[in-house]
């Protein structure tokens, strides 16, 4: 059940290599459109995707409840896809969402600016200024997106198993390298541990989404940490009564689990509207 996540610079051939690798090794390629469609199907308005999707939210967009709603739907969509296994997920912070999953193969594709510029100029019939402008905007948006939603530096190499310079390798060579990494890293032991972890993460995220979107509990930064049959709710509420309601509601949703609360109570705390 190997899960591959790909982070990439614009014009580093991330989508092209991911699609080719998925076809070669028989994996499912989950592209941006599929994740976007799933987020919308879950309940997030399509008209608001542009404020958040792989870009840093503007000042006001970062202060509204839509931001956290988008993040919860995004995490659910990524975990849902990962649960099926043998897949390649590209962008959208998937490497961060799945970072604690055993056996995760996290890759990053980069190229020199000069190589990326030439690719963009050829693809779009642009001049140097146009290509450079897109590169700078895209790089800044992706840095801002990951910092805002996951508090990580997406360009930091320690987040990835392997960083590949696609200016130094052809598409076919890059695919063969991915094949080798999968062959080396995908084991039955990691497969079993990875399935268990993804299942726990998805169970927790599904509970969070139900509490927030079905029962409309106004708890900020809500998380559900799953450890076997014990689920611990974390977040910030403005009253003990609200925290207790969350525990009681979760117990009704998952009656076979023990629900615990680690929700912080902050008097007069006002969640973003």
JSON list of C-alpha atoms in Angstrom, two decimals, residues 6 8-21 29-33 90-92 109 142 171:
[
{"chain": "A", "resi": 6, "resn": "UNK", "atom": "CA", "xyz": [4.97, 14.79, -4.63]},
{"chain": "A", "resi": 8, "resn": "UNK", "atom": "CA", "xyz": [7.08, 20.36, -6.90]},
{"chain": "A", "resi": 9, "resn": "UNK", "atom": "CA", "xyz": [8.11, 23.71, -8.25]},
{"chain": "A", "resi": 10, "resn": "UNK", "atom": "CA", "xyz": [6.20, 25.06, -11.21]},
{"chain": "A", "resi": 11, "resn": "UNK", "atom": "CA", "xyz": [7.75, 23.81, -14.46]},
{"chain": "A", "resi": 12, "resn": "UNK", "atom": "CA", "xyz": [9.68, 21.06, -12.65]},
{"chain": "A", "resi": 13, "resn": "UNK", "atom": "CA", "xyz": [7.62, 18.42, -14.50]},
{"chain": "A", "resi": 14, "resn": "UNK", "atom": "CA", "xyz": [5.94, 17.20, -11.32]},
{"chain": "A", "resi": 15, "resn": "UNK", "atom": "CA", "xyz": [2.57, 16.39, -12.87]},
{"chain": "A", "resi": 16, "resn": "UNK", "atom": "CA", "xyz": [4.11, 14.82, -15.95]},
{"chain": "A", "resi": 17, "resn": "UNK", "atom": "CA", "xyz": [6.46, 12.57, -13.99]},
{"chain": "A", "resi": 18, "resn": "UNK", "atom": "CA", "xyz": [3.75, 11.64, -11.48]},
{"chain": "A", "resi": 19, "resn": "UNK", "atom": "CA", "xyz": [1.32, 10.62, -14.22]},
{"chain": "A", "resi": 20, "resn": "UNK", "atom": "CA", "xyz": [3.98, 8.61, -16.04]},
{"chain": "A", "resi": 21, "resn": "UNK", "atom": "CA", "xyz": [5.18, 6.92, -12.84]},
{"chain": "A", "resi": 29, "resn": "UNK", "atom": "CA", "xyz": [-2.59, 9.28, -9.75]},
{"chain": "A", "resi": 30, "resn": "UNK", "atom": "CA", "xyz": [-4.61, 11.75, -7.66]},
{"chain": "A", "resi": 31, "resn": "UNK", "atom": "CA", "xyz": [-4.22, 15.10, -9.38]},
{"chain": "A", "resi": 32, "resn": "UNK", "atom": "CA", "xyz": [-5.30, 18.57, -8.26]},
{"chain": "A", "resi": 33, "resn": "UNK", "atom": "CA", "xyz": [-8.65, 18.43, -10.05]},
{"chain": "A", "resi": 90, "resn": "UNK", "atom": "CA", "xyz": [0.58, 15.71, -5.84]},
{"chain": "A", "resi": 91, "resn": "UNK", "atom": "CA", "xyz": [0.69, 19.05, -4.05]},
{"chain": "A", "resi": 92, "resn": "UNK", "atom": "CA", "xyz": [-1.88, 20.38, -1.56]},
{"chain": "A", "resi": 109, "resn": "UNK", "atom": "CA", "xyz": [10.87, 17.83, -7.78]},
{"chain": "A", "resi": 142, "resn": "UNK", "atom": "CA", "xyz": [3.26, 27.58, -2.39]},
{"chain": "A", "resi": 171, "resn": "UNK", "atom": "CA", "xyz": [11.21, 12.07, -17.55]}
]
